[in-house]
Tab-separated table of C-alpha atoms in Angstrom:
chain	number	residue	atom	x	y	z
N	1280	MET	CA	-74.484	-65.026	-45.328
N	1281	LYS	CA	-70.956	-65.285	-45.632
N	1282	GLU	CA	-71.272	-69.263	-44.394
N	1283	LYS	CA	-73.419	-69.535	-47.399
N	1284	LEU	CA	-71.504	-68.658	-49.289
N	1285	LEU	CA	-68.889	-70.691	-48.122
N	1286	LYS	CA	-70.863	-73.614	-48.085
N	1287	THR	CA	-71.634	-73.185	-51.541
N	1288	LEU	CA	-68.182	-72.524	-52.538
N	1289	GLN	CA	-67.019	-75.771	-51.102
N	1290	GLN	CA	-69.738	-77.705	-52.408
N	1291	LYS	CA	-70.414	-76.775	-56.391
N	1292	PRO	CA	-68.723	-77.035	-58.509
N	1293	TYR	CA	-68.366	-73.963	-60.651
N	1294	PHE	CA	-64.936	-74.268	-61.746
N	1295	LEU	CA	-65.731	-76.658	-64.361
N	1296	VAL	CA	-67.802	-74.773	-66.134
N	1297	LEU	CA	-65.789	-71.242	-65.840
N	1298	LEU	CA	-62.669	-73.131	-67.615
N	1299	PRO	CA	-64.593	-73.425	-70.851
N	1300	PHE	CA	-65.786	-69.859	-70.546
N	1301	PHE	CA	-62.451	-68.161	-69.400
N	1302	PHE	CA	-60.558	-70.683	-72.455
N	1303	ILE	CA	-62.855	-68.947	-74.775
N	1304	LEU	CA	-62.162	-65.525	-73.052
N	1305	HIS	CA	-59.016	-65.260	-72.987
N	1306	GLY	CA	-58.266	-66.487	-76.307
N	1307	TYR	CA	-60.784	-63.837	-77.536
N	1308	ASN	CA	-58.890	-61.197	-75.794
N	1309	GLU	CA	-55.472	-62.159	-77.877
N	1310	PHE	CA	-56.992	-61.118	-80.940
N	1311	PHE	CA	-59.381	-58.921	-79.878
N	1312	SER	CA	-62.325	-58.239	-82.393
N	1313	PHE	CA	-61.160	-60.219	-85.006
N	1314	PHE	CA	-63.497	-63.442	-83.990
N	1315	SER	CA	-66.890	-62.633	-84.839
N	1316	LEU	CA	-69.530	-63.712	-82.082
N	1317	LYS	CA	-70.703	-66.599	-84.307
N	1318	PHE	CA	-67.438	-68.291	-84.336
N	1319	THR	CA	-66.502	-67.832	-80.189
N	1320	MET	CA	-69.848	-69.101	-79.223
N	1321	LEU	CA	-69.826	-71.990	-81.496
N	1322	HIS	CA	-66.371	-72.865	-79.979
N	1323	LEU	CA	-67.731	-71.901	-76.353
N	1324	VAL	CA	-70.771	-74.656	-76.910
N	1325	VAL	CA	-68.470	-77.067	-78.119
N	1326	ILE	CA	-66.129	-77.153	-75.107
N	1327	LEU	CA	-68.923	-76.724	-72.973
N	1328	VAL	CA	-70.915	-80.389	-74.156
N	1329	THR	CA	-67.332	-81.950	-73.906
N	1330	THR	CA	-67.160	-80.987	-70.176
N	1331	VAL	CA	-70.934	-82.790	-69.787
N	1332	ILE	CA	-68.855	-85.551	-71.700
N	1333	LEU	CA	-66.070	-85.748	-69.867
N	1334	TYR	CA	-68.380	-85.303	-66.683
N	1335	PHE	CA	-70.370	-87.991	-67.357
N	1336	PHE	CA	-67.175	-90.937	-68.272
N	1337	SER	CA	-65.863	-89.766	-64.968
N	1338	PHE	CA	-69.319	-90.913	-62.931
N	1339	ILE	CA	-69.105	-94.003	-64.574
N	1340	TYR	CA	-65.574	-94.004	-63.628
N	1341	VAL	CA	-65.394	-92.794	-59.983
N	1342	LYS	CA	-69.219	-92.855	-58.609
N	1343	HIS	CA	-68.603	-90.230	-57.054
N	1344	ALA	CA	-70.538	-86.765	-57.977
N	1345	LYS	CA	-68.175	-84.325	-56.219
N	1346	LYS	CA	-65.017	-86.811	-57.632
N	1347	ALA	CA	-66.331	-87.006	-60.840
N	1348	ALA	CA	-66.250	-82.765	-61.309
N	1349	PHE	CA	-62.632	-82.754	-59.527
N	1350	LEU	CA	-61.575	-85.071	-61.808
N	1351	SER	CA	-62.778	-84.141	-65.276
N	1352	PHE	CA	-61.705	-80.240	-64.566
N	1353	TRP	CA	-58.238	-81.738	-64.479
N	1354	ILE	CA	-58.816	-83.195	-67.492
N	1355	LEU	CA	-60.027	-80.647	-69.243
N	1356	LEU	CA	-57.829	-78.821	-68.016
N	1357	PHE	CA	-55.006	-80.322	-69.379
N	1358	ILE	CA	-56.925	-80.608	-72.376
N	1359	LEU	CA	-57.233	-77.150	-73.314
N	1360	THR	CA	-54.339	-76.081	-72.149
N	1361	PHE	CA	-51.688	-79.058	-74.433
N	1362	GLY	CA	-50.375	-75.879	-76.684
N	1363	SER	CA	-49.085	-73.727	-73.352
N	1364	ILE	CA	-47.116	-76.762	-71.784
N	1365	HIS	CA	-46.134	-77.782	-75.377
N	1366	ASP	CA	-44.624	-74.282	-76.571
N	1367	MET	CA	-43.205	-74.098	-72.748
N	1368	LEU	CA	-40.923	-77.515	-72.747
N	1369	LYS	CA	-39.897	-76.385	-76.387
N	1370	SER	CA	-39.037	-73.164	-75.528
N	1371	PHE	CA	-36.367	-74.823	-72.668
N	1372	GLY	CA	-34.803	-76.241	-76.147
N	1373	SER	CA	-34.557	-79.622	-75.009
N	1374	ASN	CA	-35.682	-81.713	-77.932
N	1375	PHE	CA	-36.580	-85.134	-76.375
N	1376	PHE	CA	-38.710	-83.405	-73.444
N	1377	SER	CA	-40.473	-81.399	-75.579
N	1378	SER	CA	-40.997	-84.674	-78.379
N	1379	TYR	CA	-44.317	-86.326	-78.059
N	1380	LYS	CA	-43.119	-89.548	-77.909
N	1381	PHE	CA	-42.323	-88.552	-74.668
N	1382	ILE	CA	-44.703	-86.281	-73.885
N	1383	LEU	CA	-47.602	-88.359	-74.684
N	1384	PRO	CA	-46.957	-91.620	-72.985
N	1385	PHE	CA	-45.044	-89.803	-69.727
N	1386	SER	CA	-48.598	-87.999	-70.025
N	1387	LEU	CA	-50.719	-90.734	-69.975
N	1388	LEU	CA	-48.428	-92.050	-67.233
N	1389	ILE	CA	-49.456	-89.802	-65.295
N	1390	GLY	CA	-53.205	-89.584	-66.043
N	1391	ILE	CA	-53.490	-93.133	-64.714
N	1392	VAL	CA	-51.854	-92.780	-61.395
N	1393	PHE	CA	-53.516	-89.794	-61.642
N	1394	LEU	CA	-57.376	-91.740	-62.253
N	1395	ILE	CA	-56.178	-94.241	-59.731
N	1396	LYS	CA	-55.715	-91.926	-56.824
N	1397	VAL	CA	-59.109	-89.931	-57.117
N	1398	LYS	CA	-61.063	-92.596	-57.223
N	1399	LYS	CA	-59.595	-94.474	-53.967
N	1400	SER	CA	-59.196	-90.793	-52.112
N	1401	THR	CA	-61.332	-90.024	-49.630
N	1402	SER	CA	-61.078	-86.441	-49.372
N	1403	SER	CA	-64.326	-84.021	-49.393
N	1404	PHE	CA	-62.562	-82.013	-51.699
N	1405	GLN	CA	-64.366	-78.779	-49.884
N	1406	ARG	CA	-60.890	-77.194	-49.628
N	1407	THR	CA	-59.845	-77.530	-53.032
N	1408	TYR	CA	-63.385	-77.071	-54.331
N	1409	ILE	CA	-62.852	-73.575	-52.824
N	1410	PHE	CA	-59.098	-72.825	-54.387
N	1411	LEU	CA	-60.449	-73.595	-57.928
N	1412	ASN	CA	-64.017	-71.594	-57.517
N	1413	LEU	CA	-62.056	-68.480	-55.951
N	1414	LEU	CA	-59.384	-68.679	-58.465
N	1415	LEU	CA	-61.428	-69.325	-62.064
N	1416	PHE	CA	-63.642	-66.971	-60.599
N	1417	SER	CA	-60.744	-64.261	-60.289
N	1418	PHE	CA	-59.570	-65.359	-63.747
N	1419	ILE	CA	-62.912	-64.384	-65.001
N	1420	VAL	CA	-63.198	-61.121	-63.785
N	1421	TYR	CA	-59.117	-60.199	-65.202
N	1422	GLU	CA	-60.294	-61.528	-68.334
N	1423	LEU	CA	-63.266	-58.851	-68.809
N	1424	ALA	CA	-61.359	-56.057	-66.998
N	1425	ASP	CA	-58.648	-57.424	-70.036
N	1426	SER	CA	-60.790	-57.124	-72.611
N	1427	ILE	CA	-62.922	-53.436	-71.465
N	1428	GLN	CA	-59.194	-52.633	-71.613
N	1429	GLN	CA	-59.067	-54.067	-75.382
N	1430	PHE	CA	-62.542	-52.483	-76.517
N	1431	ILE	CA	-60.954	-48.880	-75.228
N	1432	VAL	CA	-57.588	-49.173	-76.512
N	1433	TYR	CA	-59.243	-50.768	-80.523
N	1434	LYS	CA	-62.109	-47.931	-80.485
N	1435	LYS	CA	-59.045	-45.588	-80.143
N	1436	GLN	CA	-56.369	-46.882	-82.623
N	1437	GLY	CA	-58.042	-50.393	-83.988
N	1438	ASN	CA	-55.475	-53.286	-84.183
N	1439	LEU	CA	-53.536	-52.682	-86.613
N	1440	ILE	CA	-49.483	-53.284	-87.516
N	1441	ASP	CA	-49.380	-49.449	-87.797
N	1442	ASN	CA	-51.603	-47.169	-86.359
N	1443	ARG	CA	-49.849	-43.615	-86.872
N	1444	PHE	CA	-51.372	-42.537	-90.368
N	1445	THR	CA	-48.577	-41.161	-90.428
N	1446	ALA	CA	-49.070	-39.783	-94.732
N	1447	PHE	CA	-52.441	-39.330	-93.622
N	1448	ASN	CA	-51.606	-36.904	-90.737
N	1449	ASP	CA	-48.972	-35.137	-92.964
N	1450	TYR	CA	-51.350	-34.678	-95.896
N	1451	GLN	CA	-51.811	-31.276	-96.323
N	1452	PRO	CA	-54.429	-30.875	-99.673
N	1453	SER	CA	-54.392	-26.761	-100.936
N	1454	SER	CA	-57.977	-27.136	-101.389
N	1455	THR	CA	-61.358	-28.871	-100.610
N	1456	PRO	CA	-60.848	-32.198	-102.400
N	1457	THR	CA	-63.963	-33.238	-105.228
N	1458	ALA	CA	-64.187	-36.457	-107.052
N	1459	THR	CA	-64.833	-34.366	-110.527
N	1460	GLY	CA	-61.955	-35.503	-113.315
N	1461	LYS	CA	-59.751	-37.817	-111.092
N	1462	PRO	CA	-58.600	-41.101	-112.588
N	1463	ASP	CA	-59.390	-44.669	-111.750
N	1464	ILE	CA	-56.366	-46.227	-109.608
N	1465	TYR	CA	-55.174	-49.728	-109.966
N	1466	PHE	CA	-52.849	-51.428	-107.658
N	1467	LEU	CA	-51.590	-54.725	-108.772
N	1468	VAL	CA	-49.583	-56.843	-106.815
N	1469	PHE	CA	-48.188	-60.398	-108.230
N	1470	ASP	CA	-47.270	-62.121	-105.427
N	1471	GLY	CA	-44.167	-63.252	-105.501
N	1472	MET	CA	-43.250	-61.990	-109.010
N	1473	PRO	CA	-39.594	-60.438	-108.481
N	1474	SER	CA	-38.681	-57.468	-111.452
N	1475	THR	CA	-37.673	-58.367	-114.571
N	1476	LYS	CA	-34.384	-57.219	-114.299
N	1477	ALA	CA	-34.017	-59.486	-111.258
N	1478	MET	CA	-35.166	-62.142	-113.925
N	1479	LYS	CA	-32.762	-61.901	-116.424
N	1480	ALA	CA	-29.759	-61.930	-113.852
N	1481	GLU	CA	-30.783	-64.579	-111.644
N	1482	TRP	CA	-32.448	-66.575	-114.464
N	1483	ASN	CA	-32.136	-65.535	-117.988
N	1484	TYR	CA	-35.531	-65.203	-118.096
N	1485	ASP	CA	-37.570	-62.118	-119.819
N	1486	ASN	CA	-40.666	-60.815	-118.287
N	1487	GLY	CA	-40.902	-57.423	-119.949
N	1488	LEU	CA	-43.840	-58.471	-122.516
N	1489	LEU	CA	-45.940	-57.752	-119.570
N	1490	ASP	CA	-43.774	-54.786	-118.441
N	1491	ARG	CA	-44.403	-53.733	-121.983
N	1492	PHE	CA	-48.221	-54.077	-121.748
N	1493	LEU	CA	-48.333	-52.114	-118.393
N	1494	LEU	CA	-46.633	-49.477	-119.646
N	1495	GLN	CA	-48.627	-48.737	-122.770
N	1496	GLU	CA	-51.727	-48.403	-120.123
N	1497	LYS	CA	-49.991	-45.753	-118.280
N	1498	PHE	CA	-49.138	-47.999	-115.544
N	1499	PHE	CA	-46.565	-47.201	-113.143
N	1500	ILE	CA	-43.818	-50.066	-112.586
N	1501	SER	CA	-40.614	-50.156	-109.804
N	1502	GLU	CA	-37.942	-51.470	-111.929
N	1503	ASP	CA	-35.272	-51.520	-109.184
N	1504	SER	CA	-38.571	-53.397	-106.728
N	1505	LYS	CA	-37.622	-55.535	-103.789
N	1506	SER	CA	-39.060	-56.104	-100.702
N	1507	ASN	CA	-38.313	-54.777	-97.393
N	1508	TYR	CA	-39.723	-57.858	-95.621
N	1509	ASN	CA	-39.854	-61.450	-95.887
N	1510	LEU	CA	-43.957	-61.840	-95.707
N	1511	THR	CA	-46.710	-60.524	-97.931
N	1512	VAL	CA	-49.364	-58.645	-95.063
N	1513	LEU	CA	-45.869	-56.486	-93.880
N	1514	SER	CA	-44.828	-55.809	-97.515
N	1515	ILE	CA	-48.056	-55.045	-98.630
N	1516	SER	CA	-49.132	-52.965	-95.478
N	1517	SER	CA	-45.932	-50.729	-95.191
N	1518	THR	CA	-46.750	-50.047	-98.978
N	1519	LEU	CA	-50.174	-48.511	-98.103
N	1520	ASN	CA	-49.488	-47.267	-95.293
N	1521	MET	CA	-46.294	-45.309	-97.015
N	1522	ASP	CA	-43.873	-45.613	-94.468
N	1523	TYR	CA	-42.100	-48.816	-92.771
N	1524	THR	CA	-43.656	-50.516	-90.353
N	1525	PRO	CA	-42.854	-49.993	-86.396
N	1526	PRO	CA	-40.426	-52.602	-85.062
N	1527	VAL	CA	-41.690	-56.351	-85.125
N	1528	ASP	CA	-40.572	-58.996	-82.789
N	1529	LEU	CA	-41.462	-61.621	-85.240
N	1530	GLU	CA	-40.419	-64.674	-82.360
N	1531	GLN	CA	-42.913	-63.068	-80.289
N	1532	ASP	CA	-46.230	-63.895	-81.337
N	1533	GLU	CA	-46.462	-64.204	-85.701
N	1534	THR	CA	-49.725	-64.798	-85.362
N	1535	LYS	CA	-50.800	-61.783	-83.383
N	1536	MET	CA	-48.332	-59.772	-85.819
N	1537	TYR	CA	-50.267	-61.399	-89.047
N	1538	PHE	CA	-53.739	-60.274	-88.022
N	1539	LYS	CA	-52.940	-56.557	-86.992
N	1540	ALA	CA	-50.955	-56.483	-90.314
N	1541	SER	CA	-53.518	-58.132	-92.013
N	1542	ALA	CA	-56.158	-55.641	-90.904
N	1543	SER	CA	-53.734	-52.377	-91.783
N	1544	ILE	CA	-53.757	-53.617	-95.207
N	1545	LEU	CA	-57.668	-52.694	-94.922
N	1546	ASN	CA	-57.167	-49.738	-92.667
N	1547	ASN	CA	-54.075	-47.457	-93.400
N	1548	SER	CA	-52.815	-44.083	-95.194
N	1549	LEU	CA	-53.705	-44.607	-98.582
N	1550	THR	CA	-57.566	-45.988	-97.965
N	1551	LYS	CA	-58.021	-42.593	-95.349
N	1552	LEU	CA	-56.856	-40.337	-97.898
N	1553	LEU	CA	-58.563	-41.613	-100.847
N	1554	ARG	CA	-61.910	-42.081	-99.322
N	1555	ASN	CA	-61.411	-38.042	-98.527
N	1556	GLU	CA	-61.183	-37.780	-101.958
N	1557	GLY	CA	-64.357	-39.076	-103.058
N	1558	TYR	CA	-62.554	-42.677	-104.028
N	1559	GLN	CA	-64.423	-45.977	-103.882
N	1560	GLN	CA	-62.620	-48.366	-102.696
N	1561	PHE	CA	-62.262	-52.138	-103.773
N	1562	GLN	CA	-59.843	-55.103	-102.740
N	1563	TYR	CA	-59.989	-57.939	-104.266
N	1564	GLN	CA	-57.495	-59.428	-102.218
N	1565	PRO	CA	-57.208	-62.624	-99.686
N	1566	VAL	CA	-55.004	-61.884	-97.228
N	1567	SER	CA	-56.953	-59.706	-95.250
N	1568	PHE	CA	-59.455	-61.664	-92.435
N	1569	ASN	CA	-62.596	-59.296	-93.009
N	1570	ASN	CA	-62.016	-58.342	-96.224
N	1571	LYS	CA	-66.089	-57.605	-97.488
N	1572	ASP	CA	-65.055	-57.269	-101.271
N	1573	TRP	CA	-63.036	-61.072	-101.286
N	1574	LYS	CA	-65.400	-64.565	-101.143
N	1575	GLY	CA	-62.599	-66.767	-102.291
N	1576	GLY	CA	-60.929	-68.634	-99.801
N	1577	LEU	CA	-58.717	-66.608	-97.772
N	1578	PHE	CA	-54.434	-66.930	-97.969
N	1579	PHE	CA	-53.554	-68.161	-94.030
N	1580	GLU	CA	-57.684	-69.168	-93.453
N	1581	ASP	CA	-56.443	-72.317	-91.247
N	1582	MET	CA	-54.789	-68.662	-88.611
N	1583	LEU	CA	-57.803	-67.961	-88.207
N	1584	TYR	CA	-60.417	-70.590	-87.789
N	1585	MET	CA	-58.241	-73.006	-86.331
N	1586	ASN	CA	-56.693	-70.387	-83.777
N	1587	TYR	CA	-58.812	-71.831	-80.358
N	1588	PHE	CA	-58.135	-75.703	-81.940
N	1589	TYR	CA	-54.538	-75.088	-82.335
N	1590	LYS	CA	-54.066	-74.934	-78.091
N	1591	THR	CA	-55.380	-77.929	-77.313
N	1592	LEU	CA	-54.315	-81.490	-77.026
N	1593	LEU	CA	-56.543	-83.036	-79.996
N	1594	GLY	CA	-55.538	-79.324	-82.154
N	1595	ARG	CA	-51.894	-79.864	-81.437
N	1596	MET	CA	-51.580	-83.724	-81.994
N	1597	TYR	CA	-53.539	-83.034	-85.838
N	1598	ARG	CA	-51.277	-79.627	-86.804
N	1599	ASP	CA	-48.070	-81.411	-85.769
N	1600	LEU	CA	-48.712	-85.285	-86.938
N	1601	GLY	CA	-52.226	-85.380	-88.613
N	1602	TRP	CA	-49.983	-84.744	-91.681
N	1603	GLN	CA	-48.103	-88.440	-91.637
N	1604	PHE	CA	-51.358	-89.761	-90.982
N	1605	SER	CA	-53.182	-88.483	-94.255
N	1606	LYS	CA	-50.309	-90.066	-96.536
N	1607	LEU	CA	-51.933	-93.545	-95.268
N	1608	PHE	CA	-55.042	-92.428	-96.495
N	1609	LYS	CA	-55.472	-89.886	-98.643
N	1610	ASN	CA	-53.362	-89.574	-102.378
N	1611	THR	CA	-51.074	-86.388	-102.237
N	1612	SER	CA	-50.842	-85.690	-105.543
N	1613	LYS	CA	-54.913	-85.278	-105.438
N	1614	LYS	CA	-54.629	-83.427	-102.188
N	1615	TYR	CA	-52.304	-80.871	-104.257
N	1616	GLU	CA	-54.182	-80.891	-107.016
N	1617	GLU	CA	-57.089	-80.393	-105.823
N	1618	ARG	CA	-55.277	-76.961	-103.566
N	1619	ASN	CA	-54.554	-75.603	-107.014
N	1620	ILE	CA	-57.902	-76.316	-108.709
N	1621	LYS	CA	-58.975	-73.820	-105.262
N	1622	VAL	CA	-56.377	-71.719	-105.863
N	1623	GLU	CA	-56.622	-71.408	-109.746
N	1624	ASN	CA	-60.488	-70.431	-109.477
N	1625	ASP	CA	-59.712	-67.856	-107.131
N	1626	LEU	CA	-57.123	-66.463	-109.634
N	1627	HIS	CA	-59.665	-66.553	-112.405
N	1628	LYS	CA	-62.372	-64.989	-110.011
N	1629	THR	CA	-59.966	-62.208	-108.962
N	1630	ILE	CA	-59.562	-61.317	-112.814
N	1631	GLU	CA	-63.363	-61.084	-113.379
N	1632	LEU	CA	-63.429	-58.770	-110.549
N	1633	VAL	CA	-61.154	-56.085	-111.789
N	1634	LYS	CA	-63.083	-56.861	-115.346
N	1635	ALA	CA	-65.913	-55.663	-114.190
N	1636	SER	CA	-64.310	-52.680	-111.927
N	1637	CYS	CA	-63.440	-51.045	-115.757
N	1638	SER	CA	-67.533	-49.977	-116.077
N	1639	THR	CA	-67.412	-46.660	-117.723
N	1640	ASN	CA	-70.718	-45.899	-115.583
N	1641	LYS	CA	-69.070	-45.096	-112.374
N	1642	LYS	CA	-70.075	-42.431	-110.337
N	1643	GLN	CA	-66.933	-41.251	-108.447
N	1644	PRO	CA	-63.421	-42.496	-109.232
N	1645	GLN	CA	-62.712	-45.957	-107.646
N	1646	PHE	CA	-59.259	-46.994	-106.153
N	1647	VAL	CA	-58.783	-51.135	-107.003
N	1648	TYR	CA	-56.286	-53.197	-105.059
N	1649	ALA	CA	-56.424	-56.367	-106.844
N	1650	HIS	CA	-53.817	-59.476	-105.658
N	1651	PHE	CA	-52.734	-61.866	-108.082
N	1652	VAL	CA	-51.676	-65.654	-105.770
N	1653	LEU	CA	-49.432	-65.478	-109.245
N	1654	PRO	CA	-46.476	-66.906	-109.208
N	1655	HIS	CA	-46.517	-67.906	-105.379
N	1656	GLU	CA	-46.937	-71.399	-105.450
N	1657	PRO	CA	-48.827	-73.316	-106.016
C-alpha cells in the first residue's frame, strides 16, 4: 500500500490541479463569506481551463508528459502569485526592482532560461513530483482547516469591523417594545458634503436653503459636523454603531477593512435596536456589497469582482498599466461622461426609492437610510 502510494505520488501531477484549488480557497478564506459560491466557482473554472491550456502548449514544446506538467505548474504558479511577489518587492522600498520595466524583462529572461533547462533535462522528476504533491496537499488541508475556523468565527461574530454592539447591549428599555405610534426615521447622507458653517467659512457659499428645508420637515442637522475618518465605510459604520470603531491598521490591509466595514453598515447596534422596536428597514446605499435593497452600481465594485484577478500577473498589469494603453484606444472624456451618466442614474434611482418609501399605507414604522453620492465626485 505504501509503495503503491509512493509510486502514485512520483508519477501523477496532482499538484497541477491542487494549485488552482489552493489559490481559490486561500482567496476565499481571506474574505470569508463575502464571495458567493457562483462567483468562486466561476474563477475556479477559469483557472482550471488556463491550466489545461498551459499544459497543452507545454506538451507541444517539450513533447514529454511529466516535463509538461512540471513546466506548466511553474508558469501557472508565477501567474497566480505575481501580485504577492510584486507586493513583497515593493515592501523592500526599492522602486527600481519593483518597477515593471525591471520585473517584466527580468521575469521573461528567467522564464526563457527555465524553458530551455526543462526541455534539455533528463531528470525523471520523481522526487520533485513527491515534494510538490505533498506540499500542495498540505496547503489544501491547511486552508480547509482555516475555512472551518473562519466559519466558527463568522457564526459567532460575523465579519464586521465592529462586532461589539456596545450601544445595543447597553440599551435597556423600560417596557416591552411595540411598533404602534412610532415615527418613520429617515437617515439621509450626502456623501462629501461639508456643513453649511464649513462651506461659509471656506468657500463663502451658503447652503442654508437645504438646511432650512430639512429643518422645516423636522429633520435633525448636525451644524458642526465633521468626520472622524477619511473613508465613508468607517464613518457610516461608526455612526450606525453609535461608537468609535476599534483601531484599524489601514496600511496592513485596507481591502479587508473595507469589506468588514461595509458589512457593519448592514449589521450594527442601530439596526439591531430598530429590529427589536418593530421597524422595517431599508438601505438605499451603494457602499455595502451584499445589500439586498440596492440594485444599482456599487461604490467600489472592482474591489469585490476583481479580487482574484488583481492577484495575478495579467490582473496586476491591467490594474497598474492598463490605463496607459486605454488612452490610446479610448476617448477619455467619453469614458468619464459614461461614468457620470451612470452615477446620475443611480442618484435618480435613490430619489425615487425614497419617494416610494413615503407611502402612508404601512403596517410598521420604517427606517430608511438613503446615501446620495453627491457632491462626491463626479
